[in-house]
XYZ file of C-alpha atoms in Angstrom:
667
model
C -2.378 -0.233 -39.238
C -4.706 -1.165 -36.369
C -7.873 -1.628 -38.412
C -10.999 -2.943 -36.709
C -10.527 -6.460 -38.041
C -7.020 -6.643 -36.558
C -8.303 -5.348 -33.213
C -11.089 -7.949 -33.131
C -8.507 -10.714 -33.555
C -6.207 -9.283 -30.873
C -8.833 -8.467 -28.212
C -11.768 -10.075 -26.470
C -15.186 -8.380 -27.000
C -15.029 -6.209 -23.850
C -11.430 -5.182 -24.568
C -12.412 -4.359 -28.160
C -15.250 -2.147 -26.921
C -12.941 -0.370 -24.440
C -10.342 0.257 -27.173
C -12.729 1.503 -29.844
C -14.990 3.670 -27.650
C -12.985 6.879 -27.844
C -15.597 9.610 -27.349
C -17.383 10.542 -24.148
C -16.667 9.606 -20.514
C -15.634 5.959 -20.180
C -15.168 3.994 -16.942
C -13.185 0.823 -17.632
C -13.350 -1.517 -14.634
C -10.290 -3.700 -15.204
C -10.053 -6.702 -12.897
C -6.708 -8.192 -11.900
C -4.909 -9.810 -14.848
C -7.545 -8.678 -17.364
C -5.109 -7.094 -19.835
C -5.454 -3.493 -18.609
C -2.118 -2.246 -19.984
C -2.836 -3.908 -23.313
C -6.183 -2.105 -23.517
C -4.661 1.290 -22.678
C -1.862 0.996 -25.227
C -4.121 -0.374 -27.981
C -6.657 2.372 -27.238
C -4.122 5.174 -27.653
C -2.653 3.508 -30.765
C -6.183 3.209 -32.209
C -6.887 6.895 -31.493
C -3.710 7.876 -33.319
C -4.660 5.565 -36.180
C -8.041 7.323 -36.397
C -6.244 10.609 -37.007
C -6.464 12.187 -33.539
C -3.366 14.403 -33.211
C -0.729 13.243 -30.705
C -0.776 16.650 -29.043
C -4.450 16.276 -28.075
C -3.899 13.084 -26.051
C -2.914 13.123 -22.367
C -2.320 9.829 -20.518
C -1.727 10.042 -16.759
C -0.337 7.277 -14.543
C 1.433 6.931 -11.206
C 5.057 5.962 -11.740
C 7.740 6.983 -14.198
C 8.309 3.292 -14.903
C 4.642 2.769 -15.867
C 4.689 5.903 -18.052
C 7.847 4.735 -19.859
C 6.505 1.204 -20.415
C 3.268 2.627 -21.814
C 5.118 4.955 -24.186
C 7.436 2.152 -25.359
C 4.529 -0.192 -26.089
C 2.609 2.452 -28.040
C 5.719 3.291 -30.084
C 6.163 -0.405 -30.813
C 2.529 -0.728 -31.914
C 2.490 2.403 -34.092
C 6.121 2.477 -35.264
C 6.061 6.251 -34.686
C 8.318 8.518 -32.582
C 5.375 10.197 -30.789
C 7.243 13.324 -29.677
C 3.991 15.253 -29.135
C 2.140 12.572 -27.185
C 1.953 13.342 -23.429
C 2.300 10.257 -21.241
C 3.187 11.365 -17.758
C 2.794 10.923 -14.026
C 0.408 13.351 -12.335
C 3.298 15.141 -10.628
C 5.447 15.411 -13.763
C 2.442 16.857 -15.594
C 2.026 19.361 -12.760
C 5.649 20.430 -13.219
C 5.035 20.874 -16.962
C 2.113 23.213 -16.246
C 3.968 25.194 -13.575
C 7.053 25.669 -15.770
C 4.799 27.549 -18.183
C 2.416 29.326 -15.824
C 3.814 29.722 -12.290
C 4.426 33.464 -12.616
C 0.626 33.920 -12.556
C 0.691 32.584 -8.982
C 3.397 34.963 -7.758
C 6.470 32.743 -8.180
C 9.338 33.632 -10.474
C 10.387 31.453 -13.412
C 12.944 28.679 -12.851
C 11.525 27.696 -9.461
C 13.103 24.932 -7.372
C 11.349 21.739 -6.315
C 12.230 20.988 -2.704
C 13.090 17.413 -1.832
C 12.517 16.011 1.658
C 15.854 17.338 2.966
C 15.108 20.887 1.762
C 11.593 20.660 3.158
C 12.789 19.546 6.600
C 15.379 22.341 6.669
C 12.683 24.947 5.943
C 10.357 23.515 8.620
C 13.197 23.704 11.169
C 14.035 27.255 10.106
C 10.400 28.321 10.559
C 10.269 26.632 13.955
C 13.392 28.473 15.128
C 12.020 31.785 13.866
C 8.792 31.248 15.830
C 10.803 30.104 18.883
C 9.103 26.716 19.096
C 10.419 24.547 21.920
C 12.475 21.466 20.929
C 9.664 19.274 22.319
C 7.168 20.823 19.883
C 9.405 20.269 16.839
C 8.506 16.716 15.860
C 9.465 17.152 12.207
C 7.695 13.982 11.031
C 4.386 15.015 12.610
C 4.679 18.626 11.411
C 5.576 17.505 7.878
C 2.520 15.227 7.737
C 0.294 18.000 9.080
C 1.541 20.489 6.469
C 0.879 17.948 3.720
C -2.588 17.096 5.061
C -3.615 20.760 5.381
C -2.238 21.662 1.968
C -4.001 18.816 0.190
C -7.273 19.246 2.079
C -7.117 15.934 3.962
C -7.338 17.961 7.195
C -8.364 21.485 8.196
C -7.449 23.698 11.138
C -10.762 22.989 12.865
C -9.748 19.352 13.377
C -5.939 19.730 13.411
C -3.618 21.092 16.110
C -3.803 24.807 15.323
C -0.725 25.619 17.412
C 1.159 24.816 14.185
C -0.893 27.187 12.040
C 1.659 30.058 12.306
C 4.419 27.609 11.344
C 2.394 26.387 8.356
C 1.843 29.962 7.165
C 5.527 30.850 7.637
C 6.496 27.659 5.753
C 4.257 28.649 2.835
C 5.714 32.160 2.831
C 9.213 30.673 2.943
C 8.585 28.526 -0.123
C 7.485 31.544 -2.118
C 10.338 33.672 -0.749
C 12.878 31.073 -1.867
C 11.005 30.599 -5.183
C 10.430 26.950 -4.373
C 7.579 24.437 -4.332
C 7.265 21.137 -2.494
C 5.974 17.813 -3.819
C 2.351 18.487 -2.809
C 2.447 21.810 -4.665
C 2.931 19.987 -7.964
C -0.767 19.048 -7.794
C -2.141 21.783 -5.509
C -0.749 24.768 -7.459
C -2.019 23.723 -10.923
C -5.505 23.376 -9.373
C -5.169 26.876 -7.882
C -3.911 28.161 -11.230
C -6.890 26.696 -13.132
C -9.431 27.981 -10.635
C -8.035 31.508 -10.563
C -7.278 31.775 -14.292
C -10.201 30.519 -16.429
C -8.372 31.573 -19.595
C -5.416 29.294 -18.732
C -7.763 26.410 -17.975
C -9.600 26.937 -21.288
C -6.284 26.806 -23.135
C -5.299 23.461 -21.551
C -8.758 21.991 -22.113
C -8.530 22.983 -25.774
C -5.090 21.409 -26.016
C -5.889 18.069 -24.300
C -9.181 16.928 -25.798
C -8.632 13.253 -24.961
C -7.567 12.292 -21.449
C -6.813 8.843 -20.051
C -6.071 7.959 -16.419
C -4.512 4.646 -15.417
C -4.876 3.062 -11.923
C -7.817 5.381 -11.302
C -8.606 3.780 -7.930
C -5.268 5.138 -6.654
C -6.010 8.801 -7.405
C -6.195 11.187 -4.471
C -8.932 13.779 -4.053
C -6.533 16.445 -5.376
C -5.544 14.403 -8.425
C -9.204 13.794 -9.204
C -9.890 17.520 -8.899
C -7.040 18.341 -11.299
C -8.324 15.772 -13.806
C -11.937 16.953 -13.410
C -10.980 20.563 -14.150
C -9.035 19.555 -17.268
C -11.536 17.106 -18.729
C -14.179 18.339 -21.118
C -15.997 15.366 -22.640
C -13.575 12.705 -23.815
C -12.072 11.088 -20.739
C -11.406 7.421 -20.053
C -10.402 6.153 -16.616
C -9.146 2.625 -15.967
C -9.179 1.073 -12.540
C -10.389 -1.580 -10.148
C -11.973 -0.638 -6.828
C -11.016 -4.103 -5.523
C -7.330 -3.173 -5.860
C -7.490 0.144 -3.985
C -4.812 -0.345 -1.295
C -3.218 3.079 -0.862
C -5.612 5.078 1.354
C -2.693 5.718 3.728
C -1.086 7.922 1.087
C -4.269 9.771 0.115
C -5.794 7.459 -2.514
C -9.589 7.560 -2.531
C -11.391 4.822 -4.458
C -14.601 6.827 -3.935
C -13.336 8.799 -6.928
C -14.961 6.071 -9.059
C -18.314 7.107 -7.527
C -17.419 10.790 -7.990
C -16.611 10.161 -11.648
C -20.003 8.563 -12.237
C -21.653 11.542 -10.536
C -19.696 14.235 -12.399
C -19.823 12.755 -15.930
C -22.319 10.921 -18.112
C -20.434 7.625 -17.956
C -20.306 4.534 -20.138
C -19.077 1.598 -18.039
C -17.115 -1.302 -19.550
C -16.022 -4.250 -17.415
C -12.993 -6.424 -18.140
C -13.587 -9.606 -16.148
C -11.705 -12.240 -18.139
C -8.447 -12.926 -16.333
C -5.502 -14.087 -18.451
C -3.171 -14.696 -15.513
C -4.515 -17.171 -12.988
C -6.198 -20.550 -12.814
C -9.928 -20.816 -12.119
C -9.180 -22.095 -8.591
C -7.122 -19.027 -7.707
C -9.759 -16.695 -9.145
C -12.596 -18.421 -7.282
C -10.601 -17.972 -4.078
C -10.052 -14.283 -4.837
C -13.728 -13.807 -5.715
C -14.779 -15.600 -2.530
C -12.683 -13.271 -0.381
C -13.487 -9.942 -2.038
C -17.237 -10.655 -2.184
C -17.288 -9.999 1.594
C -16.584 -6.309 0.939
C -19.813 -4.303 0.797
C -18.494 -1.055 -0.674
C -17.556 -2.244 -4.164
C -18.759 -2.751 -7.713
C -20.093 -6.258 -8.175
C -17.917 -8.252 -10.566
C -16.538 -11.726 -10.903
C -13.259 -12.594 -12.554
C -13.206 -15.723 -14.685
C -10.417 -17.580 -16.426
C -9.947 -19.636 -19.522
C -6.844 -21.220 -17.978
C -8.564 -24.279 -16.508
C -9.211 -25.371 -12.922
C -5.647 -25.616 -11.639
C -4.166 -27.020 -8.423
C -5.855 -26.522 -5.018
C -4.648 -23.663 -2.816
C -2.341 -25.191 -0.234
C -2.394 -24.010 3.372
C 0.374 -24.781 5.863
C 0.103 -23.950 9.589
C 3.667 -24.072 10.965
C 4.520 -23.905 14.651
C 6.298 -20.541 14.390
C 7.884 -18.077 11.982
C 11.121 -20.097 11.749
C 9.212 -23.216 10.671
C 7.197 -21.055 8.280
C 10.319 -19.665 6.635
C 11.909 -23.115 6.398
C 8.735 -24.514 4.825
C 8.737 -21.764 2.197
C 12.436 -22.214 1.393
C 12.190 -26.017 1.217
C 9.027 -25.837 -0.903
C 10.776 -23.501 -3.351
C 13.672 -25.966 -3.624
C 11.304 -28.896 -4.152
C 9.098 -27.189 -6.740
C 12.112 -25.744 -8.583
C 13.562 -29.235 -8.901
C 10.352 -31.157 -9.687
C 8.967 -28.659 -12.188
C 12.251 -27.260 -13.554
C 11.282 -23.741 -12.518
C 13.697 -20.823 -12.234
C 13.922 -18.962 -8.937
C 12.470 -15.759 -10.425
C 9.204 -17.644 -11.009
C 8.554 -17.545 -7.239
C 7.024 -14.652 -5.294
C 7.082 -14.585 -1.475
C 4.695 -11.916 -0.205
C 4.421 -10.470 3.306
C 2.169 -7.863 4.894
C 4.845 -6.227 7.053
C 8.578 -5.613 6.685
C 9.095 -7.119 10.140
C 8.438 -10.566 8.622
C 11.417 -10.196 6.288
C 14.350 -11.129 8.504
C 13.350 -14.744 9.190
C 12.350 -15.288 5.554
C 15.658 -13.852 4.328
C 17.615 -16.090 6.698
C 15.803 -19.230 5.520
C 16.467 -18.397 1.867
C 20.093 -17.682 2.729
C 20.418 -20.907 4.728
C 19.154 -22.876 1.726
C 21.424 -21.060 -0.746
C 18.427 -19.589 -2.566
C 19.273 -16.235 -4.206
C 16.585 -13.594 -3.687
C 15.829 -9.955 -4.260
C 13.965 -7.776 -1.767
C 11.586 -5.021 -2.831
C 8.937 -2.891 -1.173
C 11.165 -2.439 1.847
C 14.805 -2.451 2.849
C 16.378 -5.860 3.170
C 16.919 -6.640 6.859
C 20.680 -6.879 6.360
C 20.698 -3.571 4.451
C 19.144 -1.528 7.275
C 21.646 0.980 8.621
C 21.600 -0.209 12.217
C 22.141 -3.831 11.140
C 24.949 -2.884 8.744
C 26.597 -0.876 11.538
C 26.631 -3.841 13.936
C 27.758 -6.289 11.235
C 30.514 -3.839 10.214
C 31.852 -3.858 13.791
C 31.933 -7.662 13.696
C 33.701 -7.658 10.328
C 36.417 -5.279 11.571
C 36.793 -7.274 14.805
C 37.240 -10.402 12.683
C 39.506 -8.690 10.136
C 41.197 -5.391 10.998
C 42.181 -4.915 7.346
C 38.567 -4.597 6.101
C 38.863 -0.931 5.031
C 35.273 -0.508 3.809
C 33.707 -1.597 7.075
C 36.326 0.187 9.155
C 35.507 3.519 7.503
C 31.804 2.868 8.129
C 32.231 2.509 11.899
C 35.162 4.836 12.489
C 32.859 7.662 13.578
C 29.689 5.662 14.267
C 28.732 6.359 16.993
C 30.312 9.782 16.800
C 33.715 9.927 18.488
C 35.262 13.075 17.043
C 36.904 11.394 14.020
C 35.796 13.703 11.214
C 36.476 14.163 7.512
C 39.872 15.764 8.036
C 41.097 12.767 10.046
C 39.731 10.288 7.491
C 41.517 12.195 4.715
C 44.716 12.043 6.789
C 44.259 8.275 7.130
C 43.709 7.909 3.383
C 46.896 9.872 2.676
C 48.852 7.775 5.191
C 47.553 4.515 3.693
C 48.547 5.661 0.180
C 51.948 6.846 1.368
C 52.760 3.522 3.035
C 50.790 1.213 0.744
C 48.969 -0.189 3.760
C 45.467 -0.725 5.143
C 43.547 1.931 7.095
C 44.136 0.023 10.341
C 47.909 0.121 9.810
C 47.619 3.767 8.754
C 46.005 4.541 12.130
C 48.885 2.874 13.931
C 51.319 4.857 11.784
C 49.626 8.205 12.466
C 49.697 7.507 16.201
C 53.293 6.297 16.467
C 55.513 7.448 13.625
C 57.817 10.457 14.158
C 56.661 13.488 12.174
C 53.052 12.300 12.004
C 50.681 15.079 10.808
C 48.134 14.071 13.472
C 47.896 16.277 16.574
C 47.575 14.847 20.086
C 43.753 15.009 20.119
C 43.493 13.056 16.832
C 46.053 10.501 18.077
C 44.040 10.030 21.280
C 40.771 9.521 19.350
C 42.362 6.978 17.014
C 44.089 5.148 19.876
C 40.813 4.841 21.779
C 39.094 3.413 18.710
C 41.850 0.837 18.151
C 41.723 -0.172 21.823
C 37.933 -0.560 21.618
C 38.228 -2.919 18.641
C 41.022 -4.951 20.273
C 39.108 -5.255 23.563
C 35.947 -6.393 21.779
C 37.974 -8.872 19.721
C 39.313 -10.478 22.906
C 35.763 -10.921 24.240
C 34.123 -12.111 21.039
C 36.806 -14.654 20.126
C 36.819 -16.299 23.563
C 34.427 -19.147 24.284
C 30.775 -19.525 23.263
C 27.732 -17.268 23.618
C 28.213 -15.052 20.560
C 24.802 -13.339 20.764
C 25.396 -12.247 24.379
C 28.849 -10.941 23.483
C 27.447 -8.950 20.543
C 24.775 -7.553 22.884
C 27.535 -6.456 25.287
C 29.499 -4.909 22.409
C 26.439 -2.849 21.430
C 26.306 -1.565 25.025
C 30.053 -0.887 25.077
C 29.866 1.369 22.014
C 26.750 3.189 23.390
C 24.820 2.426 20.210
C 21.422 2.929 21.835
C 22.403 6.451 22.965
C 23.666 7.113 19.452
C 20.262 6.182 17.990
C 18.449 8.365 20.521
C 20.743 11.252 19.597
C 20.117 10.741 15.888
C 16.336 10.224 16.110
C 15.551 11.750 19.497
C 12.315 13.393 18.394
C 11.029 10.252 16.728
C 10.593 7.617 19.415
C 8.957 5.202 16.964
C 12.037 5.274 14.711
C 14.328 4.557 17.682
C 12.097 1.696 18.871
C 11.929 0.221 15.369
C 15.725 0.253 15.037
C 16.226 -1.231 18.503
C 13.681 -3.924 17.614
C 15.690 -4.730 14.473
C 18.873 -5.046 16.531
C 17.047 -7.344 18.959
C 15.900 -9.409 15.986
C 19.520 -9.700 14.809
C 20.631 -10.846 18.265
C 17.819 -13.407 18.361
C 18.822 -14.728 14.953
C 22.451 -15.151 16.124
C 21.168 -16.944 19.226
C 19.029 -19.350 17.160
C 21.920 -19.982 14.773
C 24.491 -20.764 17.479
C 22.058 -23.057 19.363
C 21.333 -25.119 16.269
C 22.491 -28.672 17.200
C 23.899 -29.084 13.689
C 26.128 -26.023 14.169
C 29.281 -27.495 15.701
C 31.394 -24.311 15.555
C 29.280 -21.167 16.070
C 32.037 -18.553 16.063
C 32.025 -15.039 14.617
C 33.974 -16.071 11.510
C 31.438 -18.727 10.541
C 28.561 -16.373 11.261
C 30.034 -13.708 8.987
C 30.685 -16.287 6.264
C 27.044 -17.345 6.565
C 25.630 -13.883 5.918
C 28.176 -12.863 3.270
C 25.848 -14.120 0.535
C 23.324 -11.445 1.523
C 25.676 -8.594 0.729
C 27.348 -10.244 -2.244
C 24.388 -11.814 -4.000
C 21.319 -9.757 -3.167
C 22.431 -6.165 -3.639
C 22.757 -6.172 -7.408
C 19.602 -4.379 -8.568
C 20.607 -4.827 -12.189
C 20.671 -8.601 -11.975
C 17.482 -9.890 -10.396
C 16.986 -12.676 -12.916
C 17.110 -16.092 -11.349
C 16.232 -14.779 -7.872
C 13.220 -15.407 -5.697
C 11.108 -12.254 -5.318
C 10.649 -11.386 -1.633
C 8.389 -8.355 -1.209
C 5.576 -6.653 0.645
C 2.091 -7.157 -0.768
C 1.920 -3.419 -1.548
C 5.066 -3.720 -3.682
C 3.666 -6.740 -5.545
C 0.769 -4.829 -7.100
C 0.943 -5.033 -10.906
C 3.292 -8.047 -10.813
C 2.641 -11.766 -11.300
C 4.476 -15.008 -10.547
C 3.776 -18.623 -11.474
C 4.163 -19.667 -7.813
C 3.207 -17.403 -4.895
C 3.595 -17.824 -1.129
C 1.663 -15.463 1.162
C 3.361 -15.581 4.561
C 1.733 -14.670 7.862
C -1.965 -15.163 7.080
C -2.841 -14.400 10.705
C -5.002 -11.968 12.613
C -2.819 -8.992 13.495
C -0.783 -9.300 10.304
C -3.490 -9.513 7.670
C -5.689 -7.787 8.579
C -2.985 -5.721 10.275
C -3.713 -4.921 13.920
C -2.672 -1.284 13.639
C -4.805 -0.668 10.566
C -7.912 -2.188 12.190
C -7.258 -0.349 15.469
C -7.181 2.993 13.644
C -10.529 2.361 11.961
C -12.602 -0.803 11.843
C -13.598 0.194 8.301
C -10.002 -0.477 7.282
C -10.803 -4.217 7.294
C -12.188 -3.730 3.766
C -8.877 -2.257 2.581
C -6.966 -5.081 4.287
C -9.256 -7.532 2.455
C -8.487 -5.759 -0.831
C -4.801 -6.147 0.003
C -5.257 -9.903 0.514
C -7.183 -10.032 -2.780
C -4.260 -8.323 -4.540
C -1.873 -10.875 -3.008
C -3.976 -13.856 -4.149
C -4.293 -12.527 -7.701
C -0.506 -12.257 -8.124
C -0.424 -16.077 -8.519
C -0.649 -17.706 -11.929
C -0.399 -21.448 -11.289
C 0.147 -22.231 -7.614
C -0.702 -20.474 -4.365
C 0.548 -21.351 -0.877
C -0.724 -19.671 2.312
C 1.020 -19.952 5.687
C -0.446 -19.153 9.102
C 1.749 -19.600 12.183
C 0.439 -21.077 15.431
C 2.859 -18.864 17.395
C 4.941 -15.825 16.526
C 7.597 -13.926 18.466
C 6.677 -10.270 19.014
C 8.976 -7.963 20.966
C 10.790 -10.932 22.586
C 7.517 -12.564 23.641
C 5.997 -15.653 22.061
C 2.320 -15.008 21.338
C -0.389 -17.405 20.218
C -1.712 -16.673 16.727
C -5.174 -16.979 15.207
C -5.549 -17.731 11.490
C -6.671 -14.728 9.438
C -10.422 -14.314 9.104
C -9.770 -14.053 5.356
C -8.813 -17.746 5.194
C -12.373 -18.643 6.208
C -13.657 -16.529 3.298
C -11.952 -18.746 0.708
C -14.374 -21.492 -0.418
C -13.144 -24.509 1.540
C -13.448 -26.865 -1.442
C -10.530 -24.943 -3.009
C -8.143 -25.517 -0.071
C -5.822 -28.416 0.700
C -3.723 -28.564 3.855
C -0.118 -29.196 2.954
C 3.096 -30.609 4.365
C 6.506 -29.515 3.012
C 8.312 -31.774 0.571
C 11.314 -33.408 2.204
C 14.579 -32.837 0.344
C 17.015 -35.770 0.335
C 20.677 -35.158 1.151
C 21.571 -36.094 -2.425
C 19.066 -33.581 -3.865
C 20.337 -30.860 -1.508
C 23.934 -31.577 -2.573
C 22.971 -31.323 -6.269
C 21.179 -28.013 -5.671
C 24.157 -26.551 -3.804
C 26.500 -27.644 -6.597
C 24.263 -26.031 -9.230
C 24.011 -22.852 -7.178
C 27.786 -22.539 -6.734
C 28.258 -23.227 -10.441
C 25.855 -20.378 -11.241
C 27.779 -18.046 -8.943
C 31.049 -18.910 -10.706
C 29.542 -18.356 -14.144
C 28.398 -14.880 -13.087
C 31.944 -14.006 -12.100
């Protein structure tokens, strides 16, 4: 039983008030690390304890993971099954409504929900029907426009109305095929409620108590859906200082709208249970420069803590080495596990150098909030060519590149190769040779020619790559020989940005090979040693089920809601944070970039390191960097300029031994 006395012992006074105020419209401003999830779960458990029926409570959040964690914690608190309690994402709740009511909007029961592939196919079909030219069919742009029009972020007065007929045909197509897209899961319930007051009244009668988590991340449409449903008893929990998703429709002005539309009781949670006072003072110092926010100041009972340490390396390679060496030093000195470290970056483009430094220092890591550099398709393709050149019997990588770029070797040929390999108990490479040369081979002359050309290509490239030095230049030539650039243009021809991004990644790979082979300590920079060097990436960092004991490398956006004892924020420079593109689009975006930096700072519990490079390579050019304006906003008495801890050869040997021992123990 969660009686009031128990709650008073478990919660601070503001948390207690937020948990026990169950009637009316409540705005809970929950600062970073202030126990928000604890308040939400205790509040729902308290409501159930008071006798409010499960079926009358609706809790809305943003991810399935958050919804599941919330449900699990409430079940643990109440020791009840809670089958009638609705804890859901906005979109899943929209599906629940539409499953019951969609016939009132003209759809049939058992509608389909189109994923991105289905949606793209329908857009293309509509474009063909309207005889749009290939130049006009930029699917990415059209898809964004459809979403923006549908959700009200744009209208035809400000948008390119040449696509209006396509939009209308797309909408007709969805209904014809009895399908809805992802946006419809919010848009259609709103339409349903507006056009059917009796349906709305029924849902309002059912859900008398509504709670919304991460309220600052709600879009205009999600707010409208919630506003229609809510009668009197609604509690929203959020923090305007952590609103960092405007690019996907989030509107922190919804906090202002909520205060306008309801008679609101505001409760502020400002005691932070996560970070030291130093880290919080830094965060407060930065965010106080935003003008469009609710005034609040986080405070901590965790003591002063260590100064924030700032390092200004020469370039991104030195930055990455500093971070890796600091992790090794702190892990050894303070007996910390690798998963106690978070390395945060503003842009995915920073990831490659950071990954390489962690790899070089035998530090296991997991990448989230973006694809690991070595997991990007174009990088895997090039590495797969090198693996097959080095070892013809590598079946997995051979199959990957056999028809990449396309060379007429389709599924039927691959099946033939599989059958031949099984028949002869041999590798795919030997099976190719067998299909080409053995009497009675099932392969026709065209298939034999295609396979022979592929084998010759690999043998020719092997001769080049294994002779002499200059590996990066030879890999560059190989990429030209296989016409990989033309392949990318063919695959993403209508999306020049995608092609440029992939070519930039390939250039980054070539640069990294160049740096590696020019390292004076690298006495044998051949393809075999290079492949051995990066093997750890594929073997040790792809296991999503085993991220314990790994450094957390992630974008700042992906770090929201997480915390780490030790945090590094890489690239604290103008152009990265605040991001040049974001500021160029709208100078007002500086406030969102500042909120993003605030989120990054408040991920740290005990120690915070900031790095700002003096130079950084951008598109093959070395550019001078300026420290981020946000660094000047941190009270200078909190900052200490820092040099990396030197690791002795003996310490490095011990760490490598421990690491290899860990690998063995994990099988």
